[in-house]
Amino acid sequence: MKDFRFLKVKFFLSIILFVSCNSEDFSDEIDSLNEEVKEIKNVNNLLELKNLLLEAKINGELVKNIIVDEGSVVGLDLESQGEIKIENNLVVEFETNLDEWYVSFLFNDSSSLGMAFLGSEVGININVNLNPFNSAPLAAQASIETPLNGMFRIRIVGQDGEFSDIVTSTTEVKTKHELDILGLYAGFENIVEFTFLSPKGDERLTVVRMINTDSLPDGFPEFEIVRQYETEEKNVVFLVNFRPTGIPFMVDRFGKIRWYSTGFSEGAKYALQRFKNGNMGFGKGGNGQGSIFEYSITGELIKEYSFYPEFENAHHDVYEMSNGNFIVPVNKVGEPTVEDYVIELDRNSGATTNVWDLNLILPKRDTLWNNPVDWVHVNAVIHDERDNSIIVSGQRQGLFKVSWDNQLIWIMAPPYDWEGYEDYLLTSSDENMEWNWGQHAPLITPKGNLLFFDNGFGRGFGTSAKFSRAVEMQIDENEIGGTVKTIWEYGKDRGEAFYSPIISDVDYLEESDTRLIIAGSLGFNHEYIDKDNINNSWSNDFLRSKIVEVDANQNVLFELNINSDITNNGVPNSSVYRAEKLKLY
C-alpha cells in the first residue's frame, strides 16, 4: 500500500501543474502549495533517501544543514530541495569536514555516501593582488579556489549607500576563478564581499576581505553635485579625460574617484574611451610618433597599434568601428599642413587600409580662422554604416560627409564663402536656422539623426551671443547636398554659464533615451574679433567643466561640476576633453 503522505504530495503537485498550465494569476496559491509540499516532505524509506541525495550530488547541490534530535538525524536541508524530514533512523551517523566542504553519511544498512556540505570560509582560498600592473591603483585581481563548483558575486561596499555599491557576478560554474575587482576608493580600507553562489545562483557563504589603498596623488579636480539622480542606478561612473595632468579617472555619481591610472603613457590622451571588449583605449599625440594604445582596465598593456612613420600624431579622436578597426585623424609626415588626414587602421594586422586626404576634398577656406597650416583642424570622425561613409568634424570648416572612396557628399556649416561648393551645402527652410560653429563630437542616433556639441566658437563671427549647446539635426540627403533641420537642442538658454568654446562632448544614452553633455572648457576665454584676431586665454575661475544628463524634454537628471585650480606651466588651463557615462561592470 502506498504511503498516504506520498499520495498527498502527488496530489498537491498535480494541482500546481494544473494551475500553472491554465492561469497566470495563481502565483500566491502556487507558492503556498509549494511551501506545504516542503513541510510534508518526509522520507521513511532508505532507497528513497539515497535517490534524493544522489540526485542532489549529481546536480551539484550541497547539504546546507543536518538536523539532529536526541542524537539522531531527523532531517537534512538541501540546497535547492529544501528541508527533508527523515524517519526510522535511516542515517546512523555522519562526519563533516568544514574546511573541505564535505560530509559522509552512514546508513542503517551499513552503506555510506559522501557529498558536498556547506563548510567554512577556510575552504575558500582568496588571493587579492592590488594594482597588479602598477598602473591602476584602485583596481585589483582576485584568484579564488573553492572546494566545489560554483559562481561568485562581488560587492564593493560604497560610502554613500546602496547606489554607491559596485556589484558584479560571474557566470561560469567552476572551482578556480580569476576576477577583476573594480571601484575601490582611494586612501580607504575598502570592504569587499565575496559571495560564493551555487550553480543556480543560490547564496552559500560570504567572505569579507579588507583592501587598503593609497591616497590619491596630486592632479585631481574637486567635484560638486548640483543635481543627483533620482533613479536607482548602480555601478555608474563617468570616465573623464582630464587634460592638465593626463591622469584618466572615473568618478561615481556621488563625486568619488573609483578608478584612475598613472601607468598609461604620459602626455595627452585623445579619445580616451572604453572599447567594446571592455579594455581602455586612446590615441597618443606628438610628432615623430603615432599610435593607439589598448590597456586592460586593470592596467595591462594589451597592444600598441602604430602607424608611424607614414603618419604621426593621433590627435583628437579614435573611432572604433563595428568590425574592430579604427578611424583616426592624423598628420601626414613631411606635409606642410597638419590635422587634415584621416586613416583607417586594421585592428588585426595594424596596416593602414584607407586614407582620406582632406586637401583633395575640401576648399582651404580661411573664413572663420586664417591659419593656412591648421586650416581644417579635424577634431572628430565617425563611421556611418548606412552607406559606408565617414562624417568628419573640422573646427574651422564645419561638419562634412565623405564616401569611403574619398568623394564629398555634403557639408553642414554656416553658408558663407563656399564658392564652387554650394551644391554640397545642406540647406534649411528655417530662416532663423542656428548653424554650427566650431563643433565637436558628432554621433548618429538610433533614429538616424546627427547629434553633436555646437561650441559656438566665433559664432556669427563674434557678433552673436555666446552660448554652447547639444543639438540634434535631421538630415535628408541627396546624391550630393541635402536639407537639414533642428529637432532638439539643449544649452542655449543657459547662455554664457554653459559656454564652452573648445573641446567638449555629447553622447546619446540609448537605454534611457537621454543625452549626456560635457561642457569641457567653461574656464576658457574666447574673444573673436575677426579671422586674424582671435584672443584665447584661461580664466582663474574655479569652475572648469560640467557633466549634465538631460532627458528628451530637456529636464536635468544629473549635473556635476568639475572644479580645479590646477595649472600647467603656471596657466590655470584645467579642462575636460571628453567624458563618458558607463558601467564599471
Coordinates of C-alpha atoms in Angstrom, one line a residue:
M1 CA 0.0 0.0 0.0
K2 CA 1.3 3.4 -0.9
D3 CA 2.1 5.9 1.8
F4 CA -0.7 8.4 2.3
R5 CA 1.7 11.3 2.6
F6 CA 3.3 10.4 -0.7
L7 CA -0.1 10.4 -2.4
K8 CA -0.8 13.8 -0.8
V9 CA 2.4 15.2 -2.3
K10 CA 1.4 13.9 -5.7
F11 CA -2.0 15.4 -5.3
F12 CA -0.5 18.8 -4.5
L13 CA 2.0 18.6 -7.3
S14 CA -0.9 17.8 -9.7
I15 CA -2.8 20.9 -8.5
I16 CA 0.4 23.0 -9.0
L17 CA 0.9 21.7 -12.6
F18 CA -2.8 22.2 -13.4
V19 CA -2.8 25.8 -12.1
S20 CA 0.5 26.7 -13.8
C21 CA -0.7 25.5 -17.1
N22 CA -4.1 27.2 -17.0
S23 CA -3.6 30.5 -15.4
E24 CA -1.0 33.2 -14.7
D25 CA -2.9 34.6 -11.7
F26 CA -2.3 31.9 -9.1
S27 CA 1.3 32.6 -8.1
D28 CA 0.4 33.1 -4.5
E29 CA -1.5 29.8 -4.4
I30 CA 1.4 28.0 -6.1
D31 CA 3.8 29.5 -3.5
S32 CA 1.6 28.4 -0.7
L33 CA 1.2 24.8 -2.1
N34 CA 4.9 24.6 -2.6
E35 CA 5.5 25.5 1.0
E36 CA 3.0 22.9 2.1
V37 CA 4.7 20.3 0.0
K38 CA 8.1 21.2 1.5
E39 CA 6.6 20.9 5.0
I40 CA 5.3 17.4 4.4
K41 CA 8.4 16.0 2.5
N42 CA 9.0 13.1 4.9
V43 CA 11.3 10.3 3.9
N44 CA 10.9 7.0 5.7
N45 CA 12.4 4.7 3.0
L46 CA 16.2 4.3 2.7
L47 CA 16.1 3.8 -1.1
E48 CA 14.1 7.0 -1.5
L49 CA 16.6 8.9 0.7
K50 CA 19.6 7.6 -1.2
N51 CA 18.0 8.6 -4.5
L52 CA 17.3 12.1 -3.2
L53 CA 20.9 12.5 -2.1
L54 CA 22.4 11.1 -5.3
E55 CA 20.2 13.4 -7.4
A56 CA 21.4 16.3 -5.3
K57 CA 25.0 15.2 -5.7
I58 CA 24.7 14.8 -9.5
N59 CA 23.2 18.3 -9.7
G60 CA 26.0 19.9 -7.8
E61 CA 23.8 20.6 -4.7
L62 CA 25.2 20.6 -1.3
V63 CA 23.8 19.8 2.2
K64 CA 23.2 23.1 3.9
N65 CA 22.4 21.7 7.4
I66 CA 21.9 18.5 9.3
I67 CA 19.2 18.4 11.8
V68 CA 19.8 16.3 14.9
D69 CA 17.4 15.5 17.7
E70 CA 18.5 13.5 20.7
G71 CA 21.5 12.1 18.8
S72 CA 19.5 11.0 15.8
V73 CA 19.5 12.6 12.3
V74 CA 15.9 13.7 11.7
G75 CA 16.3 16.0 8.8
L76 CA 18.5 17.5 6.1
D77 CA 18.4 20.9 4.4
L78 CA 19.3 20.5 0.7
E79 CA 20.4 23.5 -1.3
S80 CA 17.5 23.6 -3.8
Q81 CA 15.1 20.9 -2.5
G82 CA 14.7 22.5 0.9
E83 CA 14.2 20.6 4.2
I84 CA 13.7 16.9 4.2
K85 CA 12.4 15.1 7.3
I86 CA 14.0 11.7 7.9
E87 CA 12.3 9.0 9.9
N88 CA 13.1 5.4 11.1
N89 CA 16.7 6.2 11.9
L90 CA 17.8 5.9 8.3
V91 CA 21.0 7.8 8.9
V92 CA 23.1 6.1 11.7
E93 CA 25.9 8.7 11.8
F94 CA 27.7 11.3 9.8
E95 CA 31.1 13.1 9.7
T96 CA 31.7 16.5 8.3
N97 CA 34.8 18.4 7.2
L98 CA 34.0 22.1 7.1
D99 CA 37.3 23.1 5.6
E100 CA 36.9 20.8 2.6
W101 CA 33.1 21.3 2.4
Y102 CA 32.4 17.6 2.7
V103 CA 30.0 15.2 4.7
S104 CA 29.9 11.4 4.8
F105 CA 26.7 9.6 5.8
L106 CA 26.5 6.1 7.2
F107 CA 23.1 4.5 6.7
N108 CA 21.3 1.8 8.7
D109 CA 22.2 -0.8 6.1
S110 CA 26.0 -0.1 6.7
S111 CA 26.3 1.6 3.3
S112 CA 27.7 5.2 3.1
L113 CA 27.6 8.2 0.8
G114 CA 29.8 11.3 0.6
M115 CA 28.7 14.6 -0.8
A116 CA 29.2 18.4 -0.6
F117 CA 28.4 20.2 2.6
L118 CA 28.1 23.9 3.4
G119 CA 31.5 24.5 5.1
S120 CA 33.6 27.4 6.4
E121 CA 35.4 30.2 4.7
V122 CA 38.7 28.4 5.4
G123 CA 37.8 26.2 2.4
I124 CA 37.6 29.2 0.1
N125 CA 41.1 30.5 -0.8
I126 CA 41.0 34.1 -1.9
N127 CA 44.2 35.9 -3.0
V128 CA 43.9 39.6 -3.9
N129 CA 46.5 41.4 -5.9
L130 CA 46.0 45.2 -5.7
N131 CA 47.2 47.2 -8.7
P132 CA 48.7 44.2 -10.4
F133 CA 50.4 46.1 -13.3
N134 CA 51.4 49.2 -11.3
S135 CA 49.1 51.5 -13.3
A136 CA 45.6 51.2 -11.9
P137 CA 45.8 51.8 -8.1
L138 CA 42.1 51.3 -7.4
A139 CA 41.8 48.1 -9.3
A140 CA 42.7 44.6 -8.2
Q141 CA 42.7 41.0 -9.4
A142 CA 41.4 38.2 -7.2
S143 CA 42.3 34.5 -7.6
I144 CA 39.8 32.2 -5.9
E145 CA 39.8 28.5 -5.4
T146 CA 36.8 26.6 -4.0
P147 CA 36.3 23.0 -2.9
L148 CA 33.3 22.6 -5.3
N149 CA 31.9 24.2 -8.4
G150 CA 30.0 27.5 -8.2
M151 CA 29.9 31.1 -9.1
F152 CA 30.7 34.4 -7.3
R153 CA 29.1 37.7 -6.6
I154 CA 31.4 40.6 -5.6
R155 CA 30.2 43.7 -3.8
I156 CA 32.5 46.7 -3.1
V157 CA 30.6 48.4 -0.3
G158 CA 30.0 52.0 -1.1
Q159 CA 30.5 55.1 1.1
D160 CA 27.2 56.7 0.0
G161 CA 24.6 54.0 0.4
E162 CA 23.5 51.1 -1.7
F163 CA 23.6 53.0 -5.0
S164 CA 27.3 53.6 -4.4
D165 CA 27.9 49.9 -4.1
I166 CA 29.8 48.3 -7.1
V167 CA 28.4 44.8 -7.7
T168 CA 29.1 42.1 -10.2
S169 CA 28.6 38.4 -10.6
T170 CA 30.4 35.7 -12.5
T171 CA 28.6 33.3 -14.9
E172 CA 31.0 30.4 -15.3
V173 CA 30.5 27.5 -12.9
K174 CA 33.9 26.2 -11.8
T175 CA 36.3 25.8 -8.9
K176 CA 39.0 28.3 -10.0
H177 CA 38.1 31.9 -10.6
E178 CA 40.1 34.9 -11.8
L179 CA 38.1 38.1 -11.1
D180 CA 38.7 41.8 -11.6
I181 CA 37.9 44.0 -8.6
L182 CA 36.9 47.5 -9.7
G183 CA 35.6 50.5 -7.9
L184 CA 37.7 50.8 -4.8
Y185 CA 38.1 54.1 -3.0
A186 CA 41.5 55.8 -2.6
G187 CA 43.1 56.2 0.8
F188 CA 40.5 53.9 2.3
E189 CA 40.0 50.5 3.9
N190 CA 37.6 49.1 1.4
I191 CA 35.1 46.4 2.4
V192 CA 34.8 43.7 -0.4
E193 CA 32.3 40.9 -0.1
F194 CA 32.9 37.7 -2.0
T195 CA 29.7 35.6 -2.0
F196 CA 30.0 32.0 -3.2
L197 CA 27.0 31.0 -5.2
S198 CA 25.6 27.6 -6.3
P199 CA 25.4 26.8 -10.0
K200 CA 21.8 28.0 -9.8
G201 CA 22.8 31.3 -8.1
D202 CA 21.8 30.5 -4.6
E203 CA 23.9 32.1 -1.9
R204 CA 26.2 29.7 0.0
L205 CA 28.7 31.8 2.0
T206 CA 30.0 35.4 2.1
V207 CA 33.7 36.0 2.8
V208 CA 34.7 39.6 3.6
R209 CA 38.2 41.0 2.7
M210 CA 39.5 44.4 3.5
I211 CA 41.6 46.1 0.8
N212 CA 43.6 49.2 1.8
T213 CA 44.5 51.7 -0.9
D214 CA 46.9 54.7 -1.0
S215 CA 45.6 58.2 -1.1
L216 CA 45.1 60.0 -4.4
P217 CA 48.2 61.6 -5.9
D218 CA 48.2 65.3 -6.9
G219 CA 46.4 66.2 -10.1
F220 CA 42.7 65.7 -9.5
P221 CA 39.9 68.2 -9.5
E222 CA 37.2 68.6 -7.0
F223 CA 33.6 67.6 -7.6
E224 CA 30.3 69.3 -6.7
I225 CA 26.9 67.5 -7.2
V226 CA 24.5 70.1 -8.5
R227 CA 21.7 67.7 -9.1
Q228 CA 21.6 64.0 -8.1
Y229 CA 19.9 61.2 -10.0
E230 CA 16.6 60.0 -8.7
T231 CA 16.9 56.7 -10.5
E232 CA 18.3 53.6 -8.8
E233 CA 21.3 53.1 -11.0
K234 CA 24.3 51.1 -9.7
N235 CA 27.8 50.6 -11.0
V236 CA 27.6 54.0 -12.7
V237 CA 30.7 56.0 -13.2
F238 CA 31.9 58.8 -15.5
L239 CA 35.2 58.2 -17.4
V240 CA 36.8 61.6 -17.6
N241 CA 39.7 62.7 -19.8
F242 CA 41.1 65.5 -17.6
R243 CA 43.6 67.4 -19.6
P244 CA 46.2 69.2 -17.4
T245 CA 47.7 66.2 -15.7
G246 CA 46.9 63.5 -18.2
I247 CA 45.6 61.2 -15.5
P248 CA 42.5 59.3 -16.7
F249 CA 39.9 58.7 -13.9
M250 CA 36.4 57.5 -13.3
V251 CA 34.2 59.4 -10.8
D252 CA 30.9 58.0 -9.4
R253 CA 27.5 59.7 -9.2
F254 CA 28.5 60.9 -5.7
G255 CA 31.7 62.7 -6.8
K256 CA 34.1 60.0 -5.5
I257 CA 37.0 58.7 -7.6
R258 CA 36.6 54.9 -8.2
W259 CA 39.3 54.3 -10.8
Y260 CA 42.3 56.1 -12.2
S261 CA 45.5 55.3 -14.0
T262 CA 49.0 56.7 -13.7
G263 CA 50.7 54.0 -15.7
F264 CA 49.4 54.8 -19.2
S265 CA 51.9 56.6 -21.4
E266 CA 52.4 60.2 -20.3
G267 CA 51.0 63.3 -22.1
A268 CA 47.8 64.0 -23.9
K269 CA 45.4 61.1 -24.4
Y270 CA 43.0 61.7 -27.2
A271 CA 39.6 60.0 -27.4
L272 CA 40.1 58.2 -24.1
Q273 CA 37.4 55.5 -24.1
R274 CA 36.4 52.0 -23.2
F275 CA 36.4 49.7 -26.2
K276 CA 33.7 47.3 -26.9
N277 CA 35.8 44.4 -25.4
G278 CA 36.0 46.3 -22.0
N279 CA 39.6 47.5 -22.5
M280 CA 40.7 51.1 -22.2
G281 CA 42.0 52.9 -25.3
F282 CA 43.2 56.2 -26.5
G283 CA 45.4 57.9 -29.2
K284 CA 48.8 59.3 -28.5
G285 CA 49.6 62.8 -29.8
G286 CA 53.0 64.2 -30.8
N287 CA 55.4 64.5 -33.8
G288 CA 57.7 61.6 -34.5
Q289 CA 55.2 59.1 -33.2
G290 CA 51.7 57.8 -33.9
S291 CA 49.9 55.1 -32.0
I292 CA 46.7 53.9 -30.5
F293 CA 47.1 52.2 -27.1
E294 CA 44.9 49.5 -25.7
Y295 CA 45.1 48.6 -22.0
S296 CA 43.1 46.3 -19.8
I297 CA 41.0 48.1 -17.1
T298 CA 43.4 46.7 -14.5
G299 CA 46.3 48.4 -16.3
E300 CA 48.0 45.7 -18.5
L301 CA 49.2 46.9 -21.9
I302 CA 47.3 44.7 -24.4
K303 CA 48.6 46.2 -27.7
E304 CA 50.1 49.3 -29.3
Y305 CA 48.8 50.0 -32.8
S306 CA 51.4 52.2 -34.6
F307 CA 51.0 53.9 -37.9
Y308 CA 54.3 55.8 -37.9
P309 CA 56.4 56.7 -40.0
E310 CA 54.0 57.3 -42.8
F311 CA 51.6 59.2 -40.4
E312 CA 52.1 60.7 -37.0
N313 CA 50.2 62.4 -34.1
A314 CA 47.0 60.5 -33.3
H315 CA 45.1 63.7 -32.4
H316 CA 41.6 64.4 -31.2
D317 CA 39.8 61.2 -31.9
V318 CA 39.9 57.4 -32.3
Y319 CA 36.7 55.8 -33.6
E320 CA 36.2 52.1 -33.1
M321 CA 34.2 50.6 -36.0
S322 CA 31.8 47.7 -35.6
N323 CA 34.4 45.4 -37.3
G324 CA 37.0 46.5 -34.7
N325 CA 39.1 48.7 -37.0
F326 CA 40.0 52.2 -36.0
I327 CA 39.4 55.5 -37.9
V328 CA 41.9 58.1 -36.7
P329 CA 42.6 61.8 -37.5
V330 CA 46.4 62.1 -38.1
N331 CA 49.1 64.2 -39.7
K332 CA 50.9 63.1 -42.8
V333 CA 54.7 63.0 -42.2
G334 CA 56.5 65.6 -44.3
E335 CA 53.4 67.6 -45.3
P336 CA 53.3 71.4 -44.7
T337 CA 49.8 71.3 -43.2
V338 CA 48.5 69.4 -40.1
E339 CA 45.3 67.8 -38.8
D340 CA 43.9 67.2 -42.3
Y341 CA 44.3 63.5 -42.9
V342 CA 42.1 60.6 -41.7
I343 CA 43.2 56.9 -41.9
E344 CA 41.6 53.5 -41.2
L345 CA 43.8 51.2 -39.2
D346 CA 43.2 47.4 -39.4
R347 CA 42.8 46.1 -35.8
N348 CA 44.4 42.7 -36.5
S349 CA 47.3 43.5 -39.0
G350 CA 48.0 47.1 -37.9
A351 CA 48.0 48.1 -41.6
T352 CA 46.7 51.4 -42.9
T353 CA 43.8 50.2 -45.1
N354 CA 42.3 53.6 -46.2
V355 CA 43.4 57.2 -46.3
W356 CA 41.3 60.4 -46.6
D357 CA 43.3 63.4 -47.7
L358 CA 41.1 66.4 -46.9
N359 CA 43.3 68.6 -49.0
L360 CA 41.8 66.9 -52.1
I361 CA 38.2 67.0 -50.7
L362 CA 37.6 70.5 -49.2
P363 CA 38.4 74.0 -50.1
K364 CA 41.0 75.7 -47.9
R365 CA 38.8 78.4 -46.6
D366 CA 40.1 80.9 -44.1
T367 CA 36.7 82.3 -43.4
L368 CA 36.5 81.6 -39.7
W369 CA 40.2 81.4 -38.9
N370 CA 43.1 82.4 -41.0
N371 CA 45.6 79.6 -40.3
P372 CA 47.0 78.0 -43.5
V373 CA 48.9 75.3 -41.7
D374 CA 46.0 74.1 -39.5
W375 CA 43.2 75.1 -41.9
V376 CA 40.6 72.5 -41.1
H377 CA 41.5 71.3 -37.6
V378 CA 39.8 67.9 -37.6
N379 CA 38.5 67.2 -34.0
A380 CA 36.2 64.2 -34.6
V381 CA 35.4 61.4 -37.1
I382 CA 32.7 58.8 -37.1
H383 CA 31.7 55.9 -39.4
D384 CA 28.2 55.9 -41.0
E385 CA 27.4 52.2 -41.6
R386 CA 24.3 53.0 -43.6
D387 CA 26.3 54.0 -46.6
N388 CA 29.9 53.2 -45.5
S389 CA 30.9 56.8 -45.3
I390 CA 32.6 58.9 -42.7
I391 CA 31.4 62.1 -41.0
V392 CA 34.2 64.5 -40.1
S393 CA 34.1 67.5 -37.8
G394 CA 36.6 70.2 -38.6
Q395 CA 36.5 73.1 -36.1
R396 CA 37.4 75.7 -38.8
Q397 CA 35.2 74.4 -41.6
G398 CA 32.2 72.6 -40.3
L399 CA 30.8 69.0 -40.5
F400 CA 31.1 67.1 -43.7
K401 CA 30.4 63.7 -45.0
V402 CA 32.8 61.8 -47.3
S403 CA 32.4 58.5 -49.0
W404 CA 34.7 55.5 -48.4
D405 CA 36.4 56.3 -51.8
N406 CA 37.1 60.0 -50.9
Q407 CA 34.1 61.7 -52.5
L408 CA 32.5 64.7 -50.8
I409 CA 28.8 64.1 -50.1
W410 CA 27.6 67.1 -48.1
I411 CA 28.8 70.0 -45.9
M412 CA 27.0 71.3 -42.8
A413 CA 28.3 74.8 -42.0
P414 CA 27.3 78.4 -41.9
P415 CA 26.7 79.2 -45.6
Y416 CA 29.4 81.8 -46.1
D417 CA 32.3 81.8 -48.7
W418 CA 31.7 78.3 -50.2
E419 CA 32.3 79.3 -53.8
G420 CA 32.3 76.3 -56.1
Y421 CA 30.9 74.0 -53.3
E422 CA 27.4 75.5 -52.9
D423 CA 25.7 72.3 -54.2
Y424 CA 27.3 70.3 -51.3
L425 CA 25.9 72.6 -48.6
L426 CA 23.0 71.4 -46.5
T427 CA 20.2 73.9 -46.7
S428 CA 17.4 74.8 -44.3
S429 CA 14.0 76.2 -44.8
D430 CA 14.3 77.9 -41.4
E431 CA 15.4 81.5 -42.0
N432 CA 16.4 81.6 -38.3
M433 CA 18.5 78.5 -38.5
E434 CA 21.3 78.3 -35.9
W435 CA 24.3 76.8 -37.7
N436 CA 27.2 75.0 -36.1
W437 CA 30.3 76.9 -35.1
G438 CA 33.5 75.1 -34.0
Q439 CA 31.5 71.9 -33.2
H440 CA 32.8 68.7 -31.6
A441 CA 31.8 65.0 -31.0
P442 CA 29.2 64.1 -33.7
L443 CA 27.3 60.8 -33.5
I444 CA 24.4 59.2 -35.3
T445 CA 21.4 58.4 -33.1
P446 CA 19.3 55.3 -33.4
K447 CA 16.8 57.4 -35.4
G448 CA 19.5 58.3 -37.9
N449 CA 19.8 61.9 -36.7
L450 CA 23.1 63.7 -36.2
L451 CA 23.8 64.8 -32.5
F452 CA 26.8 66.9 -31.7
F453 CA 28.2 69.6 -29.4
D454 CA 27.9 73.0 -31.0
N455 CA 30.6 75.0 -29.2
G456 CA 29.7 78.4 -30.6
F457 CA 33.4 79.2 -31.4
G458 CA 33.3 82.5 -33.2
R459 CA 29.5 82.3 -33.6
G460 CA 28.3 85.0 -36.0
F461 CA 32.0 86.0 -36.5
G462 CA 31.9 87.4 -33.0
T463 CA 28.6 89.3 -33.4
S464 CA 26.2 86.7 -31.8
A465 CA 25.5 86.0 -28.2
K466 CA 27.9 83.5 -26.6
F467 CA 26.4 80.1 -25.9
S468 CA 27.0 76.4 -26.4
R469 CA 24.5 73.6 -26.9
A470 CA 24.0 70.0 -27.7
V471 CA 22.0 69.9 -30.9
E472 CA 20.3 67.1 -32.9
M473 CA 19.8 67.6 -36.6
Q474 CA 17.7 65.6 -39.0
I475 CA 19.4 65.4 -42.4
D476 CA 17.7 64.4 -45.7
E477 CA 20.5 63.6 -48.1
N478 CA 20.6 64.0 -51.8
E479 CA 23.2 62.4 -54.0
I480 CA 25.2 65.5 -53.0
G481 CA 24.0 68.1 -50.5
G482 CA 20.5 67.8 -49.0
T483 CA 18.4 69.6 -46.3
V484 CA 18.7 69.8 -42.6
K485 CA 16.5 70.9 -39.7
T486 CA 17.0 71.2 -35.9
I487 CA 14.8 68.8 -34.0
W488 CA 16.3 69.0 -30.4
E489 CA 18.7 71.2 -28.5
Y490 CA 19.9 71.9 -25.0
G491 CA 22.1 74.6 -23.6
K492 CA 21.3 77.8 -25.4
D493 CA 19.0 79.0 -22.7
R494 CA 21.9 78.7 -20.1
G495 CA 23.9 81.3 -22.0
E496 CA 27.5 82.1 -21.1
A497 CA 27.2 80.0 -17.9
F498 CA 27.2 77.0 -20.2
Y499 CA 29.6 78.4 -22.8
S500 CA 32.4 76.0 -23.7
P501 CA 34.1 77.3 -26.8
I502 CA 36.6 74.4 -27.3
I503 CA 36.7 70.6 -26.7
S504 CA 33.5 69.2 -25.0
D505 CA 31.3 66.2 -25.8
V506 CA 27.8 64.8 -26.1
D507 CA 26.6 61.2 -26.0
Y508 CA 23.2 59.6 -26.6
L509 CA 22.3 57.0 -24.0
E510 CA 20.0 54.6 -25.7
E511 CA 19.0 52.6 -22.7
S512 CA 17.4 55.7 -21.0
D513 CA 16.8 57.9 -24.2
T514 CA 18.8 60.7 -22.5
R515 CA 21.8 62.9 -23.6
L516 CA 25.0 63.2 -21.6
I517 CA 26.5 66.6 -22.3
I518 CA 30.0 67.7 -21.3
A519 CA 30.8 71.4 -21.3
G520 CA 34.5 70.9 -21.0
S521 CA 36.0 74.4 -21.2
L522 CA 33.9 76.7 -19.0
G523 CA 37.2 78.4 -17.9
F524 CA 38.3 79.3 -21.4
N525 CA 38.0 82.9 -22.5
H526 CA 37.4 83.2 -26.3
E527 CA 37.2 86.7 -27.8
Y528 CA 36.6 86.7 -31.6
I529 CA 37.3 90.0 -33.3
D530 CA 37.9 88.7 -36.9
K531 CA 39.7 85.7 -38.5
D532 CA 43.1 87.3 -38.0
N533 CA 42.4 88.5 -34.4
I534 CA 41.2 85.8 -32.0
N535 CA 42.2 86.1 -28.4
N536 CA 42.1 82.9 -26.3
S537 CA 43.1 82.6 -22.6
W538 CA 42.3 80.6 -19.5
S539 CA 40.5 82.3 -16.6
N540 CA 41.1 81.8 -12.9
D541 CA 37.6 80.6 -12.2
F542 CA 37.3 77.5 -10.0
L543 CA 34.5 76.0 -12.2
R544 CA 36.1 74.3 -15.1
S545 CA 33.7 71.8 -16.6
K546 CA 30.2 70.4 -16.3
I547 CA 28.7 67.0 -16.9
V548 CA 24.9 67.2 -17.4
E549 CA 22.4 64.5 -18.3
V550 CA 19.1 65.6 -19.7
D551 CA 16.0 63.8 -21.0
A552 CA 14.2 64.3 -24.3
N553 CA 12.2 67.1 -22.6
Q554 CA 15.3 68.9 -21.5
N555 CA 14.8 68.1 -17.9
V556 CA 18.1 67.9 -16.0
L557 CA 18.5 64.5 -14.4
F558 CA 22.1 64.9 -13.1
E559 CA 24.6 67.7 -13.0
L560 CA 28.2 67.5 -11.8
N561 CA 30.6 70.5 -11.6
I562 CA 34.3 69.8 -12.0
N563 CA 36.3 72.4 -10.2
S564 CA 40.0 73.0 -10.2
D565 CA 42.8 75.4 -9.7
I566 CA 45.4 73.1 -11.2
T567 CA 47.8 74.9 -13.5
N568 CA 50.0 73.7 -16.4
N569 CA 53.3 75.7 -16.6
G570 CA 51.6 78.4 -14.4
V571 CA 48.5 78.6 -16.6
P572 CA 45.2 77.5 -15.0
N573 CA 44.0 75.5 -18.0
S574 CA 42.2 72.7 -16.3
S575 CA 39.5 71.3 -18.6
V576 CA 37.8 68.1 -19.6
Y577 CA 38.4 67.0 -23.1
R578 CA 35.6 64.4 -23.1
A579 CA 33.7 62.2 -20.7
E580 CA 31.6 59.0 -21.0
K581 CA 29.0 57.5 -18.7
L582 CA 29.5 53.8 -18.3
K583 CA 29.0 50.9 -16.0
L584 CA 32.2 49.6 -14.3
Y585 CA 30.8 46.1 -14.8

